[in-house]
Short mmCIF file of C-alpha atoms and ligand atoms in Angstrom, two decimals:
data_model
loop_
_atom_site.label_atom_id
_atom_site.label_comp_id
_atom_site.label_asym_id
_atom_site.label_seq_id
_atom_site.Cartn_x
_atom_site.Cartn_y
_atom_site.Cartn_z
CA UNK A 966 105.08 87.15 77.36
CA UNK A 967 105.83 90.15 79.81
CA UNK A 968 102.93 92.50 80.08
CA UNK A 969 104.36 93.56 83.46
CA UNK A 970 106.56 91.78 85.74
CA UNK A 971 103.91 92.54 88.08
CA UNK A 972 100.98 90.90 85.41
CA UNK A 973 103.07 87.91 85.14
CA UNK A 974 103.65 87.73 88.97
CA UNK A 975 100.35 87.64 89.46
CA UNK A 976 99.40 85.41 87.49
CA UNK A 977 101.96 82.94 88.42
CA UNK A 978 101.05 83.82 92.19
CA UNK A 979 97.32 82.60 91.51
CA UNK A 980 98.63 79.24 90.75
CA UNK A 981 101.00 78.90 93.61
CA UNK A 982 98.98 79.62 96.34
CA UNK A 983 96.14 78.78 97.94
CA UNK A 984 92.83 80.49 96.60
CA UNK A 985 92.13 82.44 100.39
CA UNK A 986 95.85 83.73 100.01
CA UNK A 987 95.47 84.89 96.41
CA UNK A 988 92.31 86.57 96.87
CA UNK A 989 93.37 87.99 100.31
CA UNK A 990 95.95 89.96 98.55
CA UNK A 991 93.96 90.50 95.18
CA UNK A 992 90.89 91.42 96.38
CA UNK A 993 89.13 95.12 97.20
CA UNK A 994 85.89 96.45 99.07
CA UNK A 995 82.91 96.18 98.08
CA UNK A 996 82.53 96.31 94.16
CA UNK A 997 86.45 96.57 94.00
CA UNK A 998 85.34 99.98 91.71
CA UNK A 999 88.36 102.16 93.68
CA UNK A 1000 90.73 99.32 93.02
CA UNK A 1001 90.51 98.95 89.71
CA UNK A 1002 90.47 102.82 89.38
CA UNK A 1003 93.62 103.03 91.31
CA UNK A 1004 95.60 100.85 88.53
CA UNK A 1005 93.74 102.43 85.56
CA UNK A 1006 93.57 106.08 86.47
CA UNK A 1007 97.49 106.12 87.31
CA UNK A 1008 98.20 103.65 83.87
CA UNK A 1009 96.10 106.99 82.26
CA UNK A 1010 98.46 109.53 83.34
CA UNK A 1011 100.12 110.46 80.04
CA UNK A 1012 103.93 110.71 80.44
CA UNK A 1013 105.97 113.78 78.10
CA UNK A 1014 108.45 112.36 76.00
CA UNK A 1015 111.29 114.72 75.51
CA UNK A 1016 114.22 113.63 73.19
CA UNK A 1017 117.93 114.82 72.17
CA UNK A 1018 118.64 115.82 75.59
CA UNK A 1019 121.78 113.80 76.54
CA UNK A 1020 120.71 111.76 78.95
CA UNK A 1021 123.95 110.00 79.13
CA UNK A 1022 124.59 110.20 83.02
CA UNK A 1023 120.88 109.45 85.02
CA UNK A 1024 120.62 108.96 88.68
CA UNK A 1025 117.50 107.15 91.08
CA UNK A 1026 119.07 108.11 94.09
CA UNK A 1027 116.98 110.14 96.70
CA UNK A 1028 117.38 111.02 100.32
CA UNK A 1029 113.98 110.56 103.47
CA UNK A 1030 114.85 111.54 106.72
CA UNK A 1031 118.34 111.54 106.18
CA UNK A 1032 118.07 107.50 104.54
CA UNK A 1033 119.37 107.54 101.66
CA UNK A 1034 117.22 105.28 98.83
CA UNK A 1035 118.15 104.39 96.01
CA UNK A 1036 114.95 104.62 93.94
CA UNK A 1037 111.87 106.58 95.74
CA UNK A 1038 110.02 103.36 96.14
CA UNK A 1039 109.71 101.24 99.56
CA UNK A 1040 107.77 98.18 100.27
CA UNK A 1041 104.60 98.99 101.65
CA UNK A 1042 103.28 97.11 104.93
CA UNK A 1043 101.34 94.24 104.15
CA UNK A 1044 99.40 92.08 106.83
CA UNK A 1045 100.13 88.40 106.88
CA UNK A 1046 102.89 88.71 104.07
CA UNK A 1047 104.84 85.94 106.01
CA UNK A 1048 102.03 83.56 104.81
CA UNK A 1049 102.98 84.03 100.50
CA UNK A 1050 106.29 82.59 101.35
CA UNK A 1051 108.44 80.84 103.65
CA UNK A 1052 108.58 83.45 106.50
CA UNK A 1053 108.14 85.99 104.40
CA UNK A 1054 108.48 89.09 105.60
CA UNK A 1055 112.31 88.07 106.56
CA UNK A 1056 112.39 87.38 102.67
CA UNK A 1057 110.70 90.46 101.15
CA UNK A 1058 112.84 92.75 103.82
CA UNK A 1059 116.30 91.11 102.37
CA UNK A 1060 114.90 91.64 99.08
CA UNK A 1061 114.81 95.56 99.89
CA UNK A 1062 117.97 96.21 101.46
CA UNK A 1063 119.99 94.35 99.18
CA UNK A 1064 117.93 97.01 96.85
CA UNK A 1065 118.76 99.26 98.72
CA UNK A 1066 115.17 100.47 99.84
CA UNK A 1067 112.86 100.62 102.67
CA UNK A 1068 110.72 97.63 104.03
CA UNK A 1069 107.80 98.46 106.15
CA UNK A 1070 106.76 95.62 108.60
CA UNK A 1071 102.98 95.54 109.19
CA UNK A 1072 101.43 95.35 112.75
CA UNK A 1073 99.83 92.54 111.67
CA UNK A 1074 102.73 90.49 110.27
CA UNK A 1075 103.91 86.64 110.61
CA UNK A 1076 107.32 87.10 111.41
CA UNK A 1077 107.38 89.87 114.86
CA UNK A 1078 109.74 92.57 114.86
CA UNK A 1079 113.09 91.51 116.35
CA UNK A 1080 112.82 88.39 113.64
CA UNK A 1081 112.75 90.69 110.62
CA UNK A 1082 114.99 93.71 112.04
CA UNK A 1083 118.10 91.04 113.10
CA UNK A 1084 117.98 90.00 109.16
CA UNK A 1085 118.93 93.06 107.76
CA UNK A 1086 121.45 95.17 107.96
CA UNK A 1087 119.39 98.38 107.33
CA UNK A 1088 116.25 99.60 109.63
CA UNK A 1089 113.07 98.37 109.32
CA UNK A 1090 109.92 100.84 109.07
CA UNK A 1091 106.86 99.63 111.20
CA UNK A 1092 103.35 100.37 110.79
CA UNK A 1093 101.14 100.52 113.75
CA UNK A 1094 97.10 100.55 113.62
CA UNK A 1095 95.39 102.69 115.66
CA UNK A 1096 93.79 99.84 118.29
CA UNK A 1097 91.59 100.07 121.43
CA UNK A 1098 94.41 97.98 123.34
CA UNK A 1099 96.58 100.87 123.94
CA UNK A 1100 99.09 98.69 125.94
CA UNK A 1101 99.70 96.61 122.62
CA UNK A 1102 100.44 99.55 120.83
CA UNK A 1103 102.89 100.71 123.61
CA UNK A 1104 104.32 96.75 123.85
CA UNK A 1105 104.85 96.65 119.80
CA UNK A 1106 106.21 100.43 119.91
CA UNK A 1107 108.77 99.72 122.09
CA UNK A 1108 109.70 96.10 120.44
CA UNK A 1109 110.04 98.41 117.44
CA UNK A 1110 112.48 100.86 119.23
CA UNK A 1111 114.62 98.29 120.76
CA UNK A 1112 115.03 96.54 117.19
CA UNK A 1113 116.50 100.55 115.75
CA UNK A 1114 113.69 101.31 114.06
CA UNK A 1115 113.66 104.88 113.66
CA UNK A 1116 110.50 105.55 110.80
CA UNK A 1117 107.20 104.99 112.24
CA UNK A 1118 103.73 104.55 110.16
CA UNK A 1119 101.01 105.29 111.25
CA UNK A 1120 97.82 103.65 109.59
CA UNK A 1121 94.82 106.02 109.83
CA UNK A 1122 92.30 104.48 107.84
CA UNK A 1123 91.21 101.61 109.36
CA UNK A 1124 89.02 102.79 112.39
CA UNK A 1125 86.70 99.78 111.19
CA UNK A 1126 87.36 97.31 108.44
CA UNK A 1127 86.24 97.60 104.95
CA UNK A 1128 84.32 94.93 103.49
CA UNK A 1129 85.88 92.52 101.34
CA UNK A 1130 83.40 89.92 100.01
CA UNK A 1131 86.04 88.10 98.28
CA UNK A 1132 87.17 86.68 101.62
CA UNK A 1133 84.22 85.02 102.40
CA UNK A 1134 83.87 83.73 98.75
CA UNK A 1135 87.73 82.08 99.03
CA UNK A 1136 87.47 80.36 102.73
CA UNK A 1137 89.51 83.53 104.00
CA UNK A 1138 86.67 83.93 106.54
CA UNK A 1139 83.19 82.38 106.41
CA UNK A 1140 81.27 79.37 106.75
CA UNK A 1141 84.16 76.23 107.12
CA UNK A 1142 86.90 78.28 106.47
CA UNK A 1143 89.19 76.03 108.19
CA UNK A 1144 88.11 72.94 106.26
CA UNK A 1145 88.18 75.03 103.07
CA UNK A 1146 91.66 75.95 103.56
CA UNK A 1147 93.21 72.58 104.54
CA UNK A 1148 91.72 71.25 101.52
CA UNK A 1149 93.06 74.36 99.28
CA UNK A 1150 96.54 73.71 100.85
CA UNK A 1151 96.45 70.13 100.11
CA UNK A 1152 96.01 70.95 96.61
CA UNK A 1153 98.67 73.37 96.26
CA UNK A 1154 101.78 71.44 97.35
CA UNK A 1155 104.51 73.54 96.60
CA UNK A 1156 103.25 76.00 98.79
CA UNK A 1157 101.49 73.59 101.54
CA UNK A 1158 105.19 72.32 101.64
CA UNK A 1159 107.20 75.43 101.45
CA UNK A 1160 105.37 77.54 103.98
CA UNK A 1161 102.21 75.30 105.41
CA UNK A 1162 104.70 72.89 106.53
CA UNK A 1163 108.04 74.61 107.02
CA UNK A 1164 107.05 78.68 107.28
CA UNK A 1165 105.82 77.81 110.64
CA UNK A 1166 104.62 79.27 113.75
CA UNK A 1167 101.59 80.81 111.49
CA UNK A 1168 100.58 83.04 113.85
CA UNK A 1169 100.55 86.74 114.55
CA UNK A 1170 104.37 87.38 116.17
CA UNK A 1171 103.91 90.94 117.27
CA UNK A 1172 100.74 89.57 119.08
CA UNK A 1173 101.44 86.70 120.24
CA UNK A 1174 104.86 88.58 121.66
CA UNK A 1175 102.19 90.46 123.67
CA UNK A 1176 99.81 87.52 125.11
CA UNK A 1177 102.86 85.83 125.28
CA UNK A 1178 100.73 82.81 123.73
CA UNK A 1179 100.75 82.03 120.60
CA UNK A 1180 98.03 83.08 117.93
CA UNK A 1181 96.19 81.29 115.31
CA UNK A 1182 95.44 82.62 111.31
CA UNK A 1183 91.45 82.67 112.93
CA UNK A 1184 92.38 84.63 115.94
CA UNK A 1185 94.00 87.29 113.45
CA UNK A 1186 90.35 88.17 111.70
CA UNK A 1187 88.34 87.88 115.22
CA UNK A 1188 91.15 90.26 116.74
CA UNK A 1189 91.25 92.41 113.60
CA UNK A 1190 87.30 93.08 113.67
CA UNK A 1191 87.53 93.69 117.57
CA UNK A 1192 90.52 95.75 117.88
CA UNK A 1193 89.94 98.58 115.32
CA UNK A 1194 88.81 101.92 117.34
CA UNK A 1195 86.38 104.03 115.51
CA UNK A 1196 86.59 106.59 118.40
CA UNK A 1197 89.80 107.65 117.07
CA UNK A 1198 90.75 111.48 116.34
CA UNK A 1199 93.96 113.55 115.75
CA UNK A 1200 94.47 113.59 120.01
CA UNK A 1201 94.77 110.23 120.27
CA UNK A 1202 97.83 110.29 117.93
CA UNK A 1203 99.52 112.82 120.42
CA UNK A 1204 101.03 110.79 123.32
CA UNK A 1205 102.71 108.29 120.21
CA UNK A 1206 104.25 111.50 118.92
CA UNK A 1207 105.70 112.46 122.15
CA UNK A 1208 106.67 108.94 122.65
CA UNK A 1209 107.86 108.23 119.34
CA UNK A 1210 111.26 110.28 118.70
CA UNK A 1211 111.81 109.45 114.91
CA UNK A 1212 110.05 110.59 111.78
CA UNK A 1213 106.21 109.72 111.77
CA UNK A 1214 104.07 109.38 109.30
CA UNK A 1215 100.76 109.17 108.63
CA UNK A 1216 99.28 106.32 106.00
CA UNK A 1217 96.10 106.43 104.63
CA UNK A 1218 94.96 110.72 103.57
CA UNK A 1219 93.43 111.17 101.06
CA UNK A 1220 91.86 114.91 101.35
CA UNK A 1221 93.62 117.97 101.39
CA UNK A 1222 92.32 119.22 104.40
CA UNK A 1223 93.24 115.94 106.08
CA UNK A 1224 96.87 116.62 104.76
CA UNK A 1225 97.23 119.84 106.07
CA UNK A 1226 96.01 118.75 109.63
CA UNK A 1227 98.72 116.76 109.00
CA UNK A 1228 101.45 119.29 108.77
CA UNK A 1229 99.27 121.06 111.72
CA UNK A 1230 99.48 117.71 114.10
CA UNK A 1231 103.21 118.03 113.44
CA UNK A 1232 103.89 114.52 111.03
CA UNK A 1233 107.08 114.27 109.10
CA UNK A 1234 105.33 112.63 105.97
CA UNK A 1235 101.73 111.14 104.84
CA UNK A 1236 100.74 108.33 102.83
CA UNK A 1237 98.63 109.37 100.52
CA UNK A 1238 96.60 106.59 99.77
CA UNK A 1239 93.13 104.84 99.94
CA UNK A 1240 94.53 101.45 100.70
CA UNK A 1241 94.39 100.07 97.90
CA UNK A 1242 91.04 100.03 97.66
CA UNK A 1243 90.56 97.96 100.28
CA UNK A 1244 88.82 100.12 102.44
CA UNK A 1245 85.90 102.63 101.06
CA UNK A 1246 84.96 101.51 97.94
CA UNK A 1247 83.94 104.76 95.85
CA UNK A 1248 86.90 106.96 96.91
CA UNK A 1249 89.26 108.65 94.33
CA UNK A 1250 92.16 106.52 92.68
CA UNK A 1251 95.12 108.10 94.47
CA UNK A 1252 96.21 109.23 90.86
CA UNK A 1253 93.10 111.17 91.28
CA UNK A 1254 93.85 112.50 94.74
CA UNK A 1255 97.56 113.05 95.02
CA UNK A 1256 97.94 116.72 92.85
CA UNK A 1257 95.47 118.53 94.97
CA UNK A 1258 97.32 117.12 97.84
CA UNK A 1259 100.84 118.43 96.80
CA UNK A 1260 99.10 122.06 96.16
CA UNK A 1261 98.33 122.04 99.75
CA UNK A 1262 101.29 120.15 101.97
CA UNK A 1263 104.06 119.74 99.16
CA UNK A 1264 107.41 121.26 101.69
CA UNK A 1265 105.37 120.85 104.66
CA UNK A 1266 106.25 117.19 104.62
CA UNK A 1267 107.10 114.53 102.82
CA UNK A 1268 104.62 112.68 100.70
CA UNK A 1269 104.38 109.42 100.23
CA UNK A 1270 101.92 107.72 97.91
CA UNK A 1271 100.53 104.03 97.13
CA UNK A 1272 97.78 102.41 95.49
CA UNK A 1273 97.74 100.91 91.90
CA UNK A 1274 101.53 101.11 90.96
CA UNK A 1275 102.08 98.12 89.03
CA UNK A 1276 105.57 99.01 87.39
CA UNK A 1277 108.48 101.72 87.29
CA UNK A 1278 106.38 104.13 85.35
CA UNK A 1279 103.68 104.36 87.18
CA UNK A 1280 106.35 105.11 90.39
CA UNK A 1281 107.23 107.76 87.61
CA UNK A 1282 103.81 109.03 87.07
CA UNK A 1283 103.23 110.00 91.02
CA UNK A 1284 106.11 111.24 91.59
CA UNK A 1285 105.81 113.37 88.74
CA UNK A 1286 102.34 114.27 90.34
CA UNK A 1287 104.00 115.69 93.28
CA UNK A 1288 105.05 112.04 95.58
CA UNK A 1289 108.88 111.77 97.27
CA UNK A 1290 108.63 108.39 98.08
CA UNK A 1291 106.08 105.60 96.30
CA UNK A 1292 105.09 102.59 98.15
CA UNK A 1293 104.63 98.89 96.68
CA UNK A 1294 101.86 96.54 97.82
CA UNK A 1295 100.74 94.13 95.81
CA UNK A 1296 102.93 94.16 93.00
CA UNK A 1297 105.25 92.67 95.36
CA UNK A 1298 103.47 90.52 97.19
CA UNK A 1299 102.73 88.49 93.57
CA UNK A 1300 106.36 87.96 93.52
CA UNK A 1301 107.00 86.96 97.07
CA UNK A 1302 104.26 84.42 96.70
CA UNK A 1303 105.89 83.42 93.24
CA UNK A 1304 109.86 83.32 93.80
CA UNK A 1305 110.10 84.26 97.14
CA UNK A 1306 113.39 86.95 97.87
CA UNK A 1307 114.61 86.34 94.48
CA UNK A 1308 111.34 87.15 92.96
CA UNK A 1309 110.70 90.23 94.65
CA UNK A 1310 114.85 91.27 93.93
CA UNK A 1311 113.74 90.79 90.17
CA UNK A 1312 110.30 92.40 90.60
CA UNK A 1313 112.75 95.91 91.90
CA UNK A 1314 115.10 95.67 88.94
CA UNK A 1315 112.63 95.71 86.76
CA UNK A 1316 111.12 98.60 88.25
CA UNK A 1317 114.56 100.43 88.32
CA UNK A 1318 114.69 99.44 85.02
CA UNK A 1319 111.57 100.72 83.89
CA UNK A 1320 112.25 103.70 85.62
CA UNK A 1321 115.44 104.61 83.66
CA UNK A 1322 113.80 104.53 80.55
CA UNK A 1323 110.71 106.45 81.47
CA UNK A 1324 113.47 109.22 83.23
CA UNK A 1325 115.52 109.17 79.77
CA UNK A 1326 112.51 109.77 77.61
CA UNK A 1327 110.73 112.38 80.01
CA UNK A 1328 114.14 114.01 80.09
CA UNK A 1329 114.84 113.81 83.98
CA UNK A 1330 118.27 113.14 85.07
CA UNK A 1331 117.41 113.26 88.69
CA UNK A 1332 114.16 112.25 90.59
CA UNK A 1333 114.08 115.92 91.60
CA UNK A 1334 113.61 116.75 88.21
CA UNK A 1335 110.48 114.85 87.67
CA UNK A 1336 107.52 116.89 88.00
CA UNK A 1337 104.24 118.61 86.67
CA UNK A 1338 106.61 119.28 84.07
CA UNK A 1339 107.15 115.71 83.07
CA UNK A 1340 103.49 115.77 82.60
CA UNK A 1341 101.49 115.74 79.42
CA UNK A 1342 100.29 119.30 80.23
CA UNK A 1343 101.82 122.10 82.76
CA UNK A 1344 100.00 121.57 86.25
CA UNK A 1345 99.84 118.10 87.10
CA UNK A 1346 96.33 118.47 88.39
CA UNK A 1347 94.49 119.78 85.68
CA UNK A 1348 95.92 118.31 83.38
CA UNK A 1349 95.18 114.88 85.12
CA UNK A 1350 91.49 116.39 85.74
CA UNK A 1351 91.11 116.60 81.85
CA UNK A 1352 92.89 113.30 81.34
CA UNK A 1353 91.11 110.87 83.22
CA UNK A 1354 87.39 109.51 82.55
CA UNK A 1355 84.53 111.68 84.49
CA UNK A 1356 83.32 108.45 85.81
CA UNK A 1357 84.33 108.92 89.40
C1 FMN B 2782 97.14 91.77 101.45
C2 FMN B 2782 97.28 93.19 101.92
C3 FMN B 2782 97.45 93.44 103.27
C4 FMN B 2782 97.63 94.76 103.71
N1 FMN B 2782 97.90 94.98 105.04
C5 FMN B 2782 98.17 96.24 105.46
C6 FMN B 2782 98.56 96.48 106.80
O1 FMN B 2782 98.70 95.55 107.59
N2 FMN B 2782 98.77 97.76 107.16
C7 FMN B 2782 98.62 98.82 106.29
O2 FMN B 2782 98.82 99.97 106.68
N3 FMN B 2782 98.28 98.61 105.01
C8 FMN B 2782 98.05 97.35 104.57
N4 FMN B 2782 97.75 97.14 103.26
C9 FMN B 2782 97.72 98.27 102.31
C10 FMN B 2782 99.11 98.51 101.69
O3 FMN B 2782 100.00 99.00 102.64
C11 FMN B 2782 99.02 99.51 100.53
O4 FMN B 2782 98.41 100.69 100.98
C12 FMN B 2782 98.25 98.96 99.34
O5 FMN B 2782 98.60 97.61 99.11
C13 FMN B 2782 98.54 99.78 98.08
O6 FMN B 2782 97.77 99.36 97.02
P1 FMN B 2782 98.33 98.40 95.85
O7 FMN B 2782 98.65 97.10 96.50
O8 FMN B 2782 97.18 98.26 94.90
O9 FMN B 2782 99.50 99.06 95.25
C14 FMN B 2782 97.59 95.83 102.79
C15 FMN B 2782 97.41 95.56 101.43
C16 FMN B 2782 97.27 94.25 100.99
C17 FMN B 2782 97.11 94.00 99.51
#
């Protein structure tokens, strides 16, 4: 029974892979209280059906920084994706452009740059981390310039790690992880087979590129935990925006004010998003955040918008709270880890899919139709203020 594809991807995931992996990707800070909120809050957002409006001829198409899309929705960047199937990020990337969407390759990815960029025929976004090794950041930067990428993001809110307790629990980090994850790979064969055995090197490639050594899954937490830079303000960003030629964005606002020092510091776009709720437990769901963050930037820049989408409506839902462009995370990293490129190729047509039917019963024929309008009440912001529980 479909619930959604990404419910049934999930599910499936959790009996593919190894219990470290699963969780890894499942898990949240803390209590996990923002990352349930992020799913439920948006699933809250009440769509307006509109009928009898001949919706005959409907288009997804959209347009960022002169890249045409077509459906607002790119893959999000996603640490170690390359471990939830056989080099995965090469998979999950093909999966997109064939879609005919963006991929974003995470700093912290299996596969390094030049791998995932020379198996697609459209560019690749990168994220970069903020990190004390500044010479890393200039080494991956121009890696990512020499492989055409043009769309940089820039991942703001991680100047220290938030705590997930679920790692330790699953052998992700803790007391004999290694032996814990052997023996959880020896009991999921498929996947000790498809990518234990045959996904190899396992290691960090845009680091190891660096040391010019390779890296090992252990060095990626230790380097994680000493590499973030808490010391980091809106100056440091400036030498990567005079380095950095092509649109820039900046993942991870969540406050207006932060947004509009946004537009001041000169970014093409934002991410508005808290992670998914993998960082400060206690934060707003994004559904929560996003409408007070399109009254203040919404023309300045683009804005982009993650957290809790889980299928074509919700994609809908923010961009009908003010988004351009929404970004996937988990929903399809269940996929990848379930069917690989195929899997995540199904998980977008069901989204584009779902999509067309929320656009023909909200009465949009174009995304830039869908607004507060599309909305339950007029202004997407109070009426979501009135619409979701008072809990957070
Ligand atoms: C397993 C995992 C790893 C992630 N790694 C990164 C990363 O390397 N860089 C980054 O900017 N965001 C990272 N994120 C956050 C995603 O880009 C995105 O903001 C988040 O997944 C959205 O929430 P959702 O998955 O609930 O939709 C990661 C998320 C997950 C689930």
């Amino acid at each position: 029974m479909i619930i959604s594809a990404s419910t049934d991807y999930r599910q499936a995931a959790k009996r593919r892979i190894p219990p470290f992996l699963f969780h890894y990707a499942d898990g949240g800070a803390y209590t996990e209280h923002t990352l349930r909120h992020n799913v439920e809050d948006l699933a809250g957002i009440a769509l307006r059906q509109r009928v009898l409006k001949d919706m005959s001829s409907l288009s997804l198409e959209t347009e960022l920084f002169g890249e045409s899309m077509a459906m607002p929705v790119a893959l999000a960047p996603v640490g170690l994706a390359g471990m939830y199937a056989r080099r995965g990020e090469v998979q999950a990337a093909r999966a997109a452009a064939s879609k005919g969407i963006p991929f974003t390759l995470s700093t912290v990815s299996v596969c390094p740059i030049a791998e995932v960029a020379s198996a697609i025929e459209r560019p690749l976004w990168f994220q970069l981390y903020v990190l004390k090794d500044r010479g890393f950041m200039k080494h991956v930067l121009e890696r990512a310039k020499a492989a055409g990428v043009k769309t940089l993001v820039f991942t703001v809110d991680m100047p220290v790690p938030g705590a997930r307790y679920r790692d330790a629990h699953s052998g992700m980090s803790g007391k004999h992880a290694g032996i814990r994850r052997m023996l959880q790979a020896v009991t999921h064969p498929f996947w000790a087979w498809d990518v234990g055995l045959h996904g190899r090197p396992h290691d960090l490639g845009n680091v190891s590129d660096y040391r010019g050594e390779p890296t090992e899954l252990e060095d990626y937490i230790a380097w994680l935990g000493n590499n973030f830079d808490p010391s980091i303000s809106w100056k440091d960003l400036e030498w990567i925006r005079e380095f950095w030629d092509g649109p820039m964005i900046i993942k991870g606002i969540l406050d207006p004010e932060d947004a509009r020092d946004a537009v001041r510091f000169g970014a093409d776009g934002i991410v508005v998003s808290n992670h998914g709720g993998r960082q400060l437990d206690g934060v707003p769901s994004t559904a929560r955040a996003l409408p007070a963050i399109a009254d203040a930037v919404k023309g300045d820049l683009a804005i982009l918008a993650d957290s809790g989408v889980r299928n074509g409506l919700d994609v809908v839902r923010m961009i009908a709270m003010g988004a351009d462009t929404v970004l996937l995370g988990r929903a399809y990293i269940y996929a990848l880890a379930t069917a690989g490129e195929a899997g995540v190729a199904h998980l977008l047509e069901l989204f584009e899919k779902e999509m067309q039917v929320a656009m023909t019963l909200t009465g949009a024929r174009s995304i830039a139709e869908l607004g507060p309008d599309s909305l339950v009440t007029g202004s997407a912001a109070s009426s979501i203020e009135r619409m979701l529980s008072p809990s957070l």
